[in-house]
CSV table of C-alpha atoms in Angstrom, one decimal:
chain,number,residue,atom,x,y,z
A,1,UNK,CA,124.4,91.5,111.1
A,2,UNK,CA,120.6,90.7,111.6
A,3,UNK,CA,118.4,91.3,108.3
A,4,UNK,CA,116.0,93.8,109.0
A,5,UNK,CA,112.4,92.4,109.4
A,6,UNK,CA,110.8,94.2,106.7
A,7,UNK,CA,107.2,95.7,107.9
A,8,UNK,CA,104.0,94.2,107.8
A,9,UNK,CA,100.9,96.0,106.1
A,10,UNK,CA,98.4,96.9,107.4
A,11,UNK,CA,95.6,98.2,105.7
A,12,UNK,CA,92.5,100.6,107.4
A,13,UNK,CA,89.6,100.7,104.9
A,14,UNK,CA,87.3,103.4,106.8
A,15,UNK,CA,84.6,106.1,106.8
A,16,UNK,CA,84.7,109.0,109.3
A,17,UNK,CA,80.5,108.0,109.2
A,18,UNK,CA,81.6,104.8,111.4
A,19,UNK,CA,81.6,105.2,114.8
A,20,UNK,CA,83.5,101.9,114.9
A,21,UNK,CA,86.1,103.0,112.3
A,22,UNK,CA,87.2,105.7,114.9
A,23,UNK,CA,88.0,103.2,117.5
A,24,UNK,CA,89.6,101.0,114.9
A,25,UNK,CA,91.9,104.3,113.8
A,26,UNK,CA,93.4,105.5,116.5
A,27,UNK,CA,94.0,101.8,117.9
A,28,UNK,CA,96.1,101.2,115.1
A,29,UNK,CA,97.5,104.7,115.2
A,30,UNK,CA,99.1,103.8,118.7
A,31,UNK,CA,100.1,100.7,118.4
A,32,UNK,CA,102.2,101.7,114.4
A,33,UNK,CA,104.7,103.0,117.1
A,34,UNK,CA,104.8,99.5,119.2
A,35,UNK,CA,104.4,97.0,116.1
A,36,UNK,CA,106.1,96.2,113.3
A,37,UNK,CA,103.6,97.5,110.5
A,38,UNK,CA,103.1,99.6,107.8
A,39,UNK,CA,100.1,101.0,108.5
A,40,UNK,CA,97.8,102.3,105.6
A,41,UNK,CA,94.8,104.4,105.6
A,42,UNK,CA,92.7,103.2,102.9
A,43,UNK,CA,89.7,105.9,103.4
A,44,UNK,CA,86.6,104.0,101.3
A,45,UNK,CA,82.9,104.5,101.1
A,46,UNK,CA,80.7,102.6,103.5
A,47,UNK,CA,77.2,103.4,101.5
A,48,UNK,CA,79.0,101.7,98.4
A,49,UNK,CA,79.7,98.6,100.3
A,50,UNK,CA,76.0,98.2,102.2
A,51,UNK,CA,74.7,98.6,98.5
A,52,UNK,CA,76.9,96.0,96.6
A,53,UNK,CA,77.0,93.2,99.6
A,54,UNK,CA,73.3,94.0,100.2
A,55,UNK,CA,74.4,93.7,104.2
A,56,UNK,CA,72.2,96.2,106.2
A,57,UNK,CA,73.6,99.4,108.0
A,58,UNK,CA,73.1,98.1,111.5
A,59,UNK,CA,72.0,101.4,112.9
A,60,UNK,CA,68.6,100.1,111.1
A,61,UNK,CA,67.8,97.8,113.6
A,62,UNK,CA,66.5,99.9,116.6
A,63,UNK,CA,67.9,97.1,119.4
A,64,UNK,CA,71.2,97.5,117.8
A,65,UNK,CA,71.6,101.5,117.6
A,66,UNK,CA,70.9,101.2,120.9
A,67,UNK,CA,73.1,98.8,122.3
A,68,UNK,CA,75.6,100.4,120.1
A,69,UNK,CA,75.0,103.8,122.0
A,70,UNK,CA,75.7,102.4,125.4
A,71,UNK,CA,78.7,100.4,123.6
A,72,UNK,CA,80.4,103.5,122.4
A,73,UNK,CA,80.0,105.2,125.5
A,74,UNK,CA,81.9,102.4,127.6
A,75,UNK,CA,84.5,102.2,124.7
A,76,UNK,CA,84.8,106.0,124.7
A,77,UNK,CA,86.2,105.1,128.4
A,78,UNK,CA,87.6,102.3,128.3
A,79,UNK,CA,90.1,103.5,124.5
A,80,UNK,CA,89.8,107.5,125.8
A,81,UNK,CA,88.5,108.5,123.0
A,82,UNK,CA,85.6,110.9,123.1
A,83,UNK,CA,83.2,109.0,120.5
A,84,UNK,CA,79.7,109.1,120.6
A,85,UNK,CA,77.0,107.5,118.4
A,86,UNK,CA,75.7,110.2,115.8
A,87,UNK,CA,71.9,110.8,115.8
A,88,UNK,CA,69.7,108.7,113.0
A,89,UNK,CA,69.8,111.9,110.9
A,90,UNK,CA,73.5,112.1,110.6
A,91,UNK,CA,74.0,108.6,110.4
A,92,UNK,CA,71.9,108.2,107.2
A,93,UNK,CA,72.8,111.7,105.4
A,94,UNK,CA,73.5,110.7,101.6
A,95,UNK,CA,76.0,113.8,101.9
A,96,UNK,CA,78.4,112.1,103.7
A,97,UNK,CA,79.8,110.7,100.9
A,98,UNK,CA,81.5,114.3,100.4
A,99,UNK,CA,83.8,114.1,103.7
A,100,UNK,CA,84.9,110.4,101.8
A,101,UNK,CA,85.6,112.4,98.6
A,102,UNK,CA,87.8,115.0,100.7
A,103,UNK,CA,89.9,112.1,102.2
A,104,UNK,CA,90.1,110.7,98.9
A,105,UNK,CA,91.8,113.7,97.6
A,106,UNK,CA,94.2,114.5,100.5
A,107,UNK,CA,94.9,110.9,100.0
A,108,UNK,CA,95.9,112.0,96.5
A,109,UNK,CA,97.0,115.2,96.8
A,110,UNK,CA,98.9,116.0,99.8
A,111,UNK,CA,98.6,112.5,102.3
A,112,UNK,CA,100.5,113.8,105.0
A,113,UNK,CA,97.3,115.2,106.2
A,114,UNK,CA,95.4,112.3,106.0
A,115,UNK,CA,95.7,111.3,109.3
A,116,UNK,CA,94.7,114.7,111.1
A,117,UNK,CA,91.8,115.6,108.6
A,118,UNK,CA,90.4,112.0,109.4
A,119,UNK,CA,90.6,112.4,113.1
A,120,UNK,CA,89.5,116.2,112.8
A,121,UNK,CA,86.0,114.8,110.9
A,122,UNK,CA,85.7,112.2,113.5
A,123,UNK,CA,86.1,114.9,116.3
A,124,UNK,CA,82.9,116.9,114.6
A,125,UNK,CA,80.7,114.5,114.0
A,126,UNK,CA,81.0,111.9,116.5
A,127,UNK,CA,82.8,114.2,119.4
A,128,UNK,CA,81.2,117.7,119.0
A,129,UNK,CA,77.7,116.4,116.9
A,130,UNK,CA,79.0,118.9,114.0
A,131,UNK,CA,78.4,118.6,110.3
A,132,UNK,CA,80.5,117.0,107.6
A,133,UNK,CA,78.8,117.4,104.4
A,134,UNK,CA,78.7,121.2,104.0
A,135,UNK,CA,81.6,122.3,102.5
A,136,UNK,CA,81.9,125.0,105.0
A,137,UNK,CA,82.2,122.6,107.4
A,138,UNK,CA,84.6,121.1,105.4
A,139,UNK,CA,87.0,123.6,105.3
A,140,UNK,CA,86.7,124.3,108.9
A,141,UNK,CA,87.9,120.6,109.8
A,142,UNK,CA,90.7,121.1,107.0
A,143,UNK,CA,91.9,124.5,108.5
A,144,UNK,CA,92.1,123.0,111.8
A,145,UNK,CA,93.9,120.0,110.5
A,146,UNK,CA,96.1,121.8,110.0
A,147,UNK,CA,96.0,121.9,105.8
A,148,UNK,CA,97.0,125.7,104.8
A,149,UNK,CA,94.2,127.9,104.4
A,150,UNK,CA,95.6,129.4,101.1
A,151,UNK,CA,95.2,125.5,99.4
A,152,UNK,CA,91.7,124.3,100.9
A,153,UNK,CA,89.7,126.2,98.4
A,154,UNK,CA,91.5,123.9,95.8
A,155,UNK,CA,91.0,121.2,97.6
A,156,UNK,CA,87.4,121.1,98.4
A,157,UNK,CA,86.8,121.9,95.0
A,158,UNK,CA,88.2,118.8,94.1
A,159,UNK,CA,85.3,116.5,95.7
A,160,UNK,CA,83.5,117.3,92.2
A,161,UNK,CA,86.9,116.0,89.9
A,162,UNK,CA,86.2,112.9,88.4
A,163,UNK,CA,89.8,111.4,89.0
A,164,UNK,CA,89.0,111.7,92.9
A,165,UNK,CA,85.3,109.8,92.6
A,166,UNK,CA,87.2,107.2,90.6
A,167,UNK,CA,89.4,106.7,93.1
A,168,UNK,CA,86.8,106.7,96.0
A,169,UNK,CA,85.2,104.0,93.9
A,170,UNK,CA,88.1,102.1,93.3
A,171,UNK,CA,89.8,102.1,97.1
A,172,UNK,CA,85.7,100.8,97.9
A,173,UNK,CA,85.9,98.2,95.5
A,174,UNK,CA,89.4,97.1,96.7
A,175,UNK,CA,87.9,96.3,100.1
A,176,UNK,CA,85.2,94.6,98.4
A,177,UNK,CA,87.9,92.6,96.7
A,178,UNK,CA,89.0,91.4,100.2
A,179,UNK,CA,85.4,90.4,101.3
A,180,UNK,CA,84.5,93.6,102.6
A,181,UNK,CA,81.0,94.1,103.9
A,182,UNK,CA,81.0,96.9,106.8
A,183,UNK,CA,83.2,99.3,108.5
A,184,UNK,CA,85.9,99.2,110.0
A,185,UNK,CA,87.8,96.5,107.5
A,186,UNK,CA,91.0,95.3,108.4
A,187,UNK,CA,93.7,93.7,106.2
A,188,UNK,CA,97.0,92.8,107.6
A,189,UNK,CA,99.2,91.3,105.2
A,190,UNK,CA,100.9,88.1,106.7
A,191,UNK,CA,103.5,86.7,104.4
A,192,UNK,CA,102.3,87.4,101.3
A,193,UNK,CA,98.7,86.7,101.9
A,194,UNK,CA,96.1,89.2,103.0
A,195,UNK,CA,93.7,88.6,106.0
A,196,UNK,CA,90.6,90.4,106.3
A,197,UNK,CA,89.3,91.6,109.5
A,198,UNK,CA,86.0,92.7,110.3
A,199,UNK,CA,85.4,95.7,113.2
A,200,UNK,CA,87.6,97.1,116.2
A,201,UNK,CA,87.1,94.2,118.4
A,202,UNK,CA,89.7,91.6,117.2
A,203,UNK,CA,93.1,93.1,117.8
A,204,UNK,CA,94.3,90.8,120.3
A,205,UNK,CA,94.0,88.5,117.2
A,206,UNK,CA,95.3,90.8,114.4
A,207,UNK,CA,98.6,90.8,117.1
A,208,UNK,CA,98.5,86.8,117.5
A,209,UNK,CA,98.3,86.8,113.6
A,210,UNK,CA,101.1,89.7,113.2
A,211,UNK,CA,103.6,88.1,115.7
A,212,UNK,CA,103.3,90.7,118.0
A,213,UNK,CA,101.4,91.5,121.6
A,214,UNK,CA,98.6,93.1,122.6
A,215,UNK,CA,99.2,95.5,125.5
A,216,UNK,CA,95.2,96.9,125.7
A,217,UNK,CA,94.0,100.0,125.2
A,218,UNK,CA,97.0,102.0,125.6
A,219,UNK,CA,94.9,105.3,126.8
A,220,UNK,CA,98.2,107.0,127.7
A,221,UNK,CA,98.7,107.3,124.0
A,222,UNK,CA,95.1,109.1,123.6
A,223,UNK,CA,95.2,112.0,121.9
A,224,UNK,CA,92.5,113.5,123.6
B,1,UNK,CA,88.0,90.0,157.4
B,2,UNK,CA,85.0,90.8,155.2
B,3,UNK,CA,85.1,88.8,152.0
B,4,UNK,CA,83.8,91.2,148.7
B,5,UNK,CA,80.8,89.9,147.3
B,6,UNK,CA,80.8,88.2,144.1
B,7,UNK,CA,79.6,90.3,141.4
B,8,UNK,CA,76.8,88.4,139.2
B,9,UNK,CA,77.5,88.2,135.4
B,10,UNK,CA,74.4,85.8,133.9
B,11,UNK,CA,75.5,84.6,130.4
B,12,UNK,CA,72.3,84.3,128.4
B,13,UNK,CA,73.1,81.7,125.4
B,14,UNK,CA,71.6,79.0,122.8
B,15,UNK,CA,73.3,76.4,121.9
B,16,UNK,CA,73.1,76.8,118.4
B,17,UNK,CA,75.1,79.9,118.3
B,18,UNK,CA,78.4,79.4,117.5
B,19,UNK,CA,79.9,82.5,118.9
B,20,UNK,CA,78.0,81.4,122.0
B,21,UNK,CA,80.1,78.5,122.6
B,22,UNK,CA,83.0,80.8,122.8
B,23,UNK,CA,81.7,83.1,125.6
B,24,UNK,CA,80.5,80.4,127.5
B,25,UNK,CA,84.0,78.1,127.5
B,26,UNK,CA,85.5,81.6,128.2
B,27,UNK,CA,83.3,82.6,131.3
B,28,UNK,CA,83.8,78.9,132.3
B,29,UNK,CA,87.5,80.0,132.9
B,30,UNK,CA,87.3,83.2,134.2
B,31,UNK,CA,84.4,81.9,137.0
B,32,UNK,CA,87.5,80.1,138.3
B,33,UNK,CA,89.7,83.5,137.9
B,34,UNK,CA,87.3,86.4,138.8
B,35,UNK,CA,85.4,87.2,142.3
B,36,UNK,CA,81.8,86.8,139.8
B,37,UNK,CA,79.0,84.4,140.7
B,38,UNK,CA,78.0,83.2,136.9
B,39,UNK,CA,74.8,82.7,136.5
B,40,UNK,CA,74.2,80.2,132.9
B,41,UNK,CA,71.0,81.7,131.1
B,42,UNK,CA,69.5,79.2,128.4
B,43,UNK,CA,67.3,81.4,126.4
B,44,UNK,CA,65.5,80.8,122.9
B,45,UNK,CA,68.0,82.9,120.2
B,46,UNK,CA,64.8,82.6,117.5
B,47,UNK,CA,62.3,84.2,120.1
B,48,UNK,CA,65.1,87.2,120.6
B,49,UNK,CA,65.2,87.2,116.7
B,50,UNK,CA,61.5,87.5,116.7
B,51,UNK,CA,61.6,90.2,119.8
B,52,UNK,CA,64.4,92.4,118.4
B,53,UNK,CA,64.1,91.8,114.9
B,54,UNK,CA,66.7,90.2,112.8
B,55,UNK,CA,68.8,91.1,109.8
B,56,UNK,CA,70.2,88.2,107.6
B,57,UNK,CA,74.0,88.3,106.9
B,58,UNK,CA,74.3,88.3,103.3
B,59,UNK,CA,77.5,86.0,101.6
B,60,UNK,CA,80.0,88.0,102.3
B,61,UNK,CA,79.7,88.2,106.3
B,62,UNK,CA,78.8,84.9,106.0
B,63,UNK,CA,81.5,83.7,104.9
B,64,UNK,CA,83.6,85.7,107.1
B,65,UNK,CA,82.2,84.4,109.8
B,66,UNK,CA,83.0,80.8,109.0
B,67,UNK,CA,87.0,82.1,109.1
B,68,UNK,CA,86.9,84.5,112.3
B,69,UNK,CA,85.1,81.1,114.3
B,70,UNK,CA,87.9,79.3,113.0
B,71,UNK,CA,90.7,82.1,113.9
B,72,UNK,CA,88.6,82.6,117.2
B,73,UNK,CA,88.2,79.0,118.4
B,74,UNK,CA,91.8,78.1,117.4
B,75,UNK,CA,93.1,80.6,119.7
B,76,UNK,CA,90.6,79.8,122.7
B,77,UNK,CA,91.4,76.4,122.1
B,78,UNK,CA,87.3,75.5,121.7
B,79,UNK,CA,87.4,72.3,119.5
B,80,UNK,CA,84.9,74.4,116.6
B,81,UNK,CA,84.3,73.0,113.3
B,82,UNK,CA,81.4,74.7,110.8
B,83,UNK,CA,78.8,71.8,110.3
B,84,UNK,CA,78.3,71.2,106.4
B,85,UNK,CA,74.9,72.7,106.7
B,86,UNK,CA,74.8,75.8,109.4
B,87,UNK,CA,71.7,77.7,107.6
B,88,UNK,CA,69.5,74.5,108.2
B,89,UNK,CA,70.9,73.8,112.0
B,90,UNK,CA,70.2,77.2,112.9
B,91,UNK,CA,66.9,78.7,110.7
B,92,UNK,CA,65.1,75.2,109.9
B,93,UNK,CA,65.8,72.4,112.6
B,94,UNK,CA,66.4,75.5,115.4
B,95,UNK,CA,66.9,74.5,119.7
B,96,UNK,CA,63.6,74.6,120.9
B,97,UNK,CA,63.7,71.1,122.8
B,98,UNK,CA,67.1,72.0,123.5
B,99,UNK,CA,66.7,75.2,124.7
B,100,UNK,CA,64.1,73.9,126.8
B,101,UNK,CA,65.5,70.5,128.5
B,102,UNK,CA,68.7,72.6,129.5
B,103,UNK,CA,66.0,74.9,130.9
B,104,UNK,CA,64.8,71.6,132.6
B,105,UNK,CA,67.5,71.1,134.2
B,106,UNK,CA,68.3,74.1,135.3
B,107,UNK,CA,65.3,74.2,137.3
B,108,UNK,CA,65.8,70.6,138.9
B,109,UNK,CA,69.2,70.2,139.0
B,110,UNK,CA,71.3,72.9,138.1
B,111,UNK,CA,74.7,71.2,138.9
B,112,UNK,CA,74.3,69.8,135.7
B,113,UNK,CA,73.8,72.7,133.5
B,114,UNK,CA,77.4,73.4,132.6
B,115,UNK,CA,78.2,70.7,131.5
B,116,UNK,CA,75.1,69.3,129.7
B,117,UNK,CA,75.5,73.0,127.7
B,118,UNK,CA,78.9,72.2,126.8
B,119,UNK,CA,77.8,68.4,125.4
B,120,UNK,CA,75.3,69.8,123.6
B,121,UNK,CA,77.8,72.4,122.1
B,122,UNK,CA,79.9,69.6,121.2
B,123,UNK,CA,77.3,67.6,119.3
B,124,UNK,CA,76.1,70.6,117.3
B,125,UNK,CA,79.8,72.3,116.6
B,126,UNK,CA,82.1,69.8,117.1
B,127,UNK,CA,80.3,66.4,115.4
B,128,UNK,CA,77.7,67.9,113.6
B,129,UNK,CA,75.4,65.7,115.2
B,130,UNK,CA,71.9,66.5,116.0
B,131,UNK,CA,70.4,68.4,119.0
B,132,UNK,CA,66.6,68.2,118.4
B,133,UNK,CA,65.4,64.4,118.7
B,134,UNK,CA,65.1,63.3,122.4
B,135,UNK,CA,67.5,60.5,121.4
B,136,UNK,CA,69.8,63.2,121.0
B,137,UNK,CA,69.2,64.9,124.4
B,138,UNK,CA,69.5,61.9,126.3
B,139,UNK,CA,72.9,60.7,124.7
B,140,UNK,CA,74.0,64.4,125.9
B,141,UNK,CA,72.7,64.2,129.1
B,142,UNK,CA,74.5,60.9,129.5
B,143,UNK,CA,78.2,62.8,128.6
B,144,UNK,CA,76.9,65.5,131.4
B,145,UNK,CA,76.7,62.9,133.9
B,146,UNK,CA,73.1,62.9,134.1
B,147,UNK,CA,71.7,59.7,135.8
B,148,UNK,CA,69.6,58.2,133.0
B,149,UNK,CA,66.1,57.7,134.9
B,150,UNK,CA,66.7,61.5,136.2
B,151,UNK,CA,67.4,62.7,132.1
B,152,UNK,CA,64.3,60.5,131.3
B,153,UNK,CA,62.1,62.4,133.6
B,154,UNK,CA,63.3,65.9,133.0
B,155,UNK,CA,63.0,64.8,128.9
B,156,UNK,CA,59.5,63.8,129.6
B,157,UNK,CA,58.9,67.5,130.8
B,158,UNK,CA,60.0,69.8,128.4
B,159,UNK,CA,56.6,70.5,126.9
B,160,UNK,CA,54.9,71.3,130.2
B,161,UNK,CA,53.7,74.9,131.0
B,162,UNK,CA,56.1,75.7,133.3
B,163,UNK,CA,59.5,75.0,131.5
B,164,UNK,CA,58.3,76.5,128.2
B,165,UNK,CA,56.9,79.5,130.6
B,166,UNK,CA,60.6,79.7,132.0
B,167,UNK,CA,62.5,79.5,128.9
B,168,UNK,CA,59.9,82.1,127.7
B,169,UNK,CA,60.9,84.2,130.7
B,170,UNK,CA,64.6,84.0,130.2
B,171,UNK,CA,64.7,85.0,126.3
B,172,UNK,CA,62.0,88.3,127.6
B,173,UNK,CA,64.3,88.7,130.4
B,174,UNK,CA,67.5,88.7,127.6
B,175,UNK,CA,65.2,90.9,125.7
B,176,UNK,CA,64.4,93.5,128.3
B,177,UNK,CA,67.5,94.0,128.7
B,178,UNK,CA,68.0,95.1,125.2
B,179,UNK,CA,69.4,92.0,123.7
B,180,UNK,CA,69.0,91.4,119.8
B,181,UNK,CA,71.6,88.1,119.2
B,182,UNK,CA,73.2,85.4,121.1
B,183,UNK,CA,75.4,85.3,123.6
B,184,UNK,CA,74.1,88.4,125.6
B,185,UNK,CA,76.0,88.8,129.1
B,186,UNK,CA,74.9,90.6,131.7
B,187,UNK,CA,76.5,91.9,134.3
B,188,UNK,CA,76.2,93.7,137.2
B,189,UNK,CA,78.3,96.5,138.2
B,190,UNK,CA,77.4,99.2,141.2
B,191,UNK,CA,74.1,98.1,141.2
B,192,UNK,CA,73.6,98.7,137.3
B,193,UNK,CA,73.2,95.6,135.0
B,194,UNK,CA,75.8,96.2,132.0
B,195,UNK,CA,74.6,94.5,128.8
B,196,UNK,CA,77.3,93.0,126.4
B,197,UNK,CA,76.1,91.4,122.7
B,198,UNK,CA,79.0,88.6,121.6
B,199,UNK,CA,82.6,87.1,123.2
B,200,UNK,CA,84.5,89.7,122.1
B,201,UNK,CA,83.9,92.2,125.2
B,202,UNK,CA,85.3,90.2,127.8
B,203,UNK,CA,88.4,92.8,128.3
B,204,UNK,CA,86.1,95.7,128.9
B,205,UNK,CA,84.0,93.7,130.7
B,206,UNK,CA,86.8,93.1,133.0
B,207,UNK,CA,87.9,96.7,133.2
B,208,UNK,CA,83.9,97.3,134.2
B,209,UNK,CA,84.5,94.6,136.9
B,210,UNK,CA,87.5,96.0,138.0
B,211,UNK,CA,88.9,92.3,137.3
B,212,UNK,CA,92.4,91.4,135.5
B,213,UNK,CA,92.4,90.5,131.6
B,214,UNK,CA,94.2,87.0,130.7
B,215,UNK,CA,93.3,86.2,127.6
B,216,UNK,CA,92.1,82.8,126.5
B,217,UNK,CA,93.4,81.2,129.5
B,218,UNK,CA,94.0,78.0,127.3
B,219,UNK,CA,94.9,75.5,130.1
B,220,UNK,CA,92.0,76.1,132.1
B,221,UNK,CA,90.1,74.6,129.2
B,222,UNK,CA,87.4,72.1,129.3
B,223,UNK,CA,86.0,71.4,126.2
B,224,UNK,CA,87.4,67.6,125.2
B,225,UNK,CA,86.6,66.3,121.5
């Protein structure tokens, strides 16, 4: 009998701030049903990374935001997924950091619904142009994905617990650890050694790297 | 029958970006694949830096960098290797007589552009050799195939008005069409030009052209160490 090929990881550090780390997501969310990988959602802090790398938030170069507008827009097409770039404002809200401290404890606390609340925030801020600091905006995107009303009090509550900062920190500084310096980072662990990739635009290589193939975009598979 | 007309796709580029090598082995291919009429662009990537503004990467993306030019050019078979000093290549000794002697030739005799970039490209990224002494140029436009007397004359004309106006045209040109970094592609789809910044768009940029995807197309490479 064949051994079983055990199952590459493949870790997503991302913030739902990062228009980028949306493409990123549900690319790897589609293709964890084609390839061979253990796929990991490593929700992280992109604010703590810009300050400790001293790498600037592109969005503060004026030619870029806009290139990155038009970018998003023919990737929205191209992946079918309905991202947009987020005005300035949103971008740069220091209050974001509380939609990273809500992953951070689903991730904790009940991970099953990491995936949908992640999507959900992206949906509202980058989709619909919708808040995600307030933490009645919050529990809106938790309601809807689909975490039971009767536990989100509990659970936004818990962007204030210590335990769940520490761990925002720590899942931040991991991806520092792996030479981390914007969002979306990529590690996929090949035989025993981790390889960090930068952004959503180097998947035909993550595949060449993982043994497998790159079939594009897959829109089929969109969720939208 | 009516043949459909080629679609233009100008590849705006300075030699001494490395990711710029990349997109311009890879159009290379796909001029030979795809119904586009590719126009090469030698622009000034400091005078875009200047235009656009620039942010330095700090260690970290640095470093990166020098690993995903290695993955990259290892699977586009581009023979890439990091010279043992990039920051000075790029920031201090810089392509301005390069930039302008390939825009010399591409007003005089543009047969030659290709493959005088792709020499120059070699000597900066594959030898670490030195693209700023006219020395330099020369032994590059010999590998292009330039006759030496015809090199000699376009070499003695790179500080004249009209190529530096030219090469000052083509990086405002990159820049008006919102570029900030090197390679900058344009092309033009239905009429509306479509700007891409790096290599790594050429899938969507096929799905824009309504052209097929390949990949790397390795065997249709020409790069030879």
């Amino acid at each position: 009998m064949a051994a079983l090929r055990s199952r590459k990881v493949v870790e997503l550090f991302y913030d739902v701030i990062s228009p980028y780390s949306w493409v990123a997501f549900e690319v790897l969310c589609r293709y964890q049903t084609r390839w061979n990988i253990d796929l990991q959602l490593r929700p992280f802090f992109i604010g703590g990374v810009f300050k400790e790398t001293g790498n600037k938030p592109p969005a503060l170069l004026a030619a870029k935001y806009t290139y990155a507008q038009h970018d998003l827009r023919r990737l929205a097409d191209f992946y079918k997924i309905p991202v947009k770039m987020p005005p300035m404002e949103r971008l740069m809200r220091r209050e974001n950091v509380n939609s990273n401290r809500l992953l951070t404890a689903v991730t904790l606390d009940c991970p099953e619904h990491l995936e949908n609340l992640s999507r959900e925030l992206w949906m509202r801020v980058m989709a619909r142009d919708q808040d995600i600091t307030e933490p009645a905006s919050l529990e809106t995107a938790a309601t809807a994905a689909g975490i039971p009303s009767d536990t989100t009090p509990q659970l936004l509550s818990r962007i204030r617990d210590d335990d769940v900062k520490a761990a925002l920190k720590d899942t931040t500084n991991q991806a520092l650890a792996y030479g981390a310096f914007g969002a979306p980072t990529i590690v996929a662990h090949i035989e025993g050694t981790p390889v960090m990739i930068w952004g959503s635009d180097r998947f035909p290589l993550l595949a060449h790297l993982l043994g497998e193939r790159w079939e594009g975009p897959l829109r089929e598979m969109a969720k939208y | 029958m009516a043949t459909p007309i080629r679609k233009s796709v100008e590849l705006f580029y300075d030699v001494v970006s490395p990711y710029s090598w990349l997109a311009f082995e890879v159009m290379c291919r796909y001029q030979q694949k795809w119904n586009i009429d590719l126009k090469l662009r030698p622009f000034f990537l400091s005078g875009i830096m200047q235009g656009a503004g620039f942010h330095q990467p700090g260690p970290s993306k640095a470093s990166y960098m020098g690993k995903d030019l290695k993955r990259q050019t290892d699977m586009y078979k581009v023979p890439f290797k990091m010279p043992r000093n990039p920051a000075e290549v790029i920031l201090i000794k810089g392509s301005l007589n390069a930039g302008r002697f390939l825009t010399a030739v591409d007003m005089n005799c543009d047969q030659y552009l290709e493959e005088l970039t792709r020499q120059l490209f070699l000597r900066v990224y594959y030898r670490d050799e030195d693209i700023t002494e006219p020395a330099s140029l020369m032994s590059a436009a010999a590998k292009a195939g330039i006759p030496e007397d015809l090199a000699k004359q376009l070499l003695s004309t790179i500080k004249d008005q009209a190529v530096k106006d030219r090469l000052r045209e083509t990086t405002q040109a990159a820049l008006d069409h919102g570029a900030f970094g090197s390679p900058t592609i344009v092309a033009h789809v239905d009429g509306k030009p479509q700007m891409f910044f790096g290599s790594d768009r050429m899938e969507l940029m096929a799905h824009m052209l309504g052209e097929k995807w390949y990949g790397p197309l390795p065997e249709l490479a020409k790069a030879k160490m």
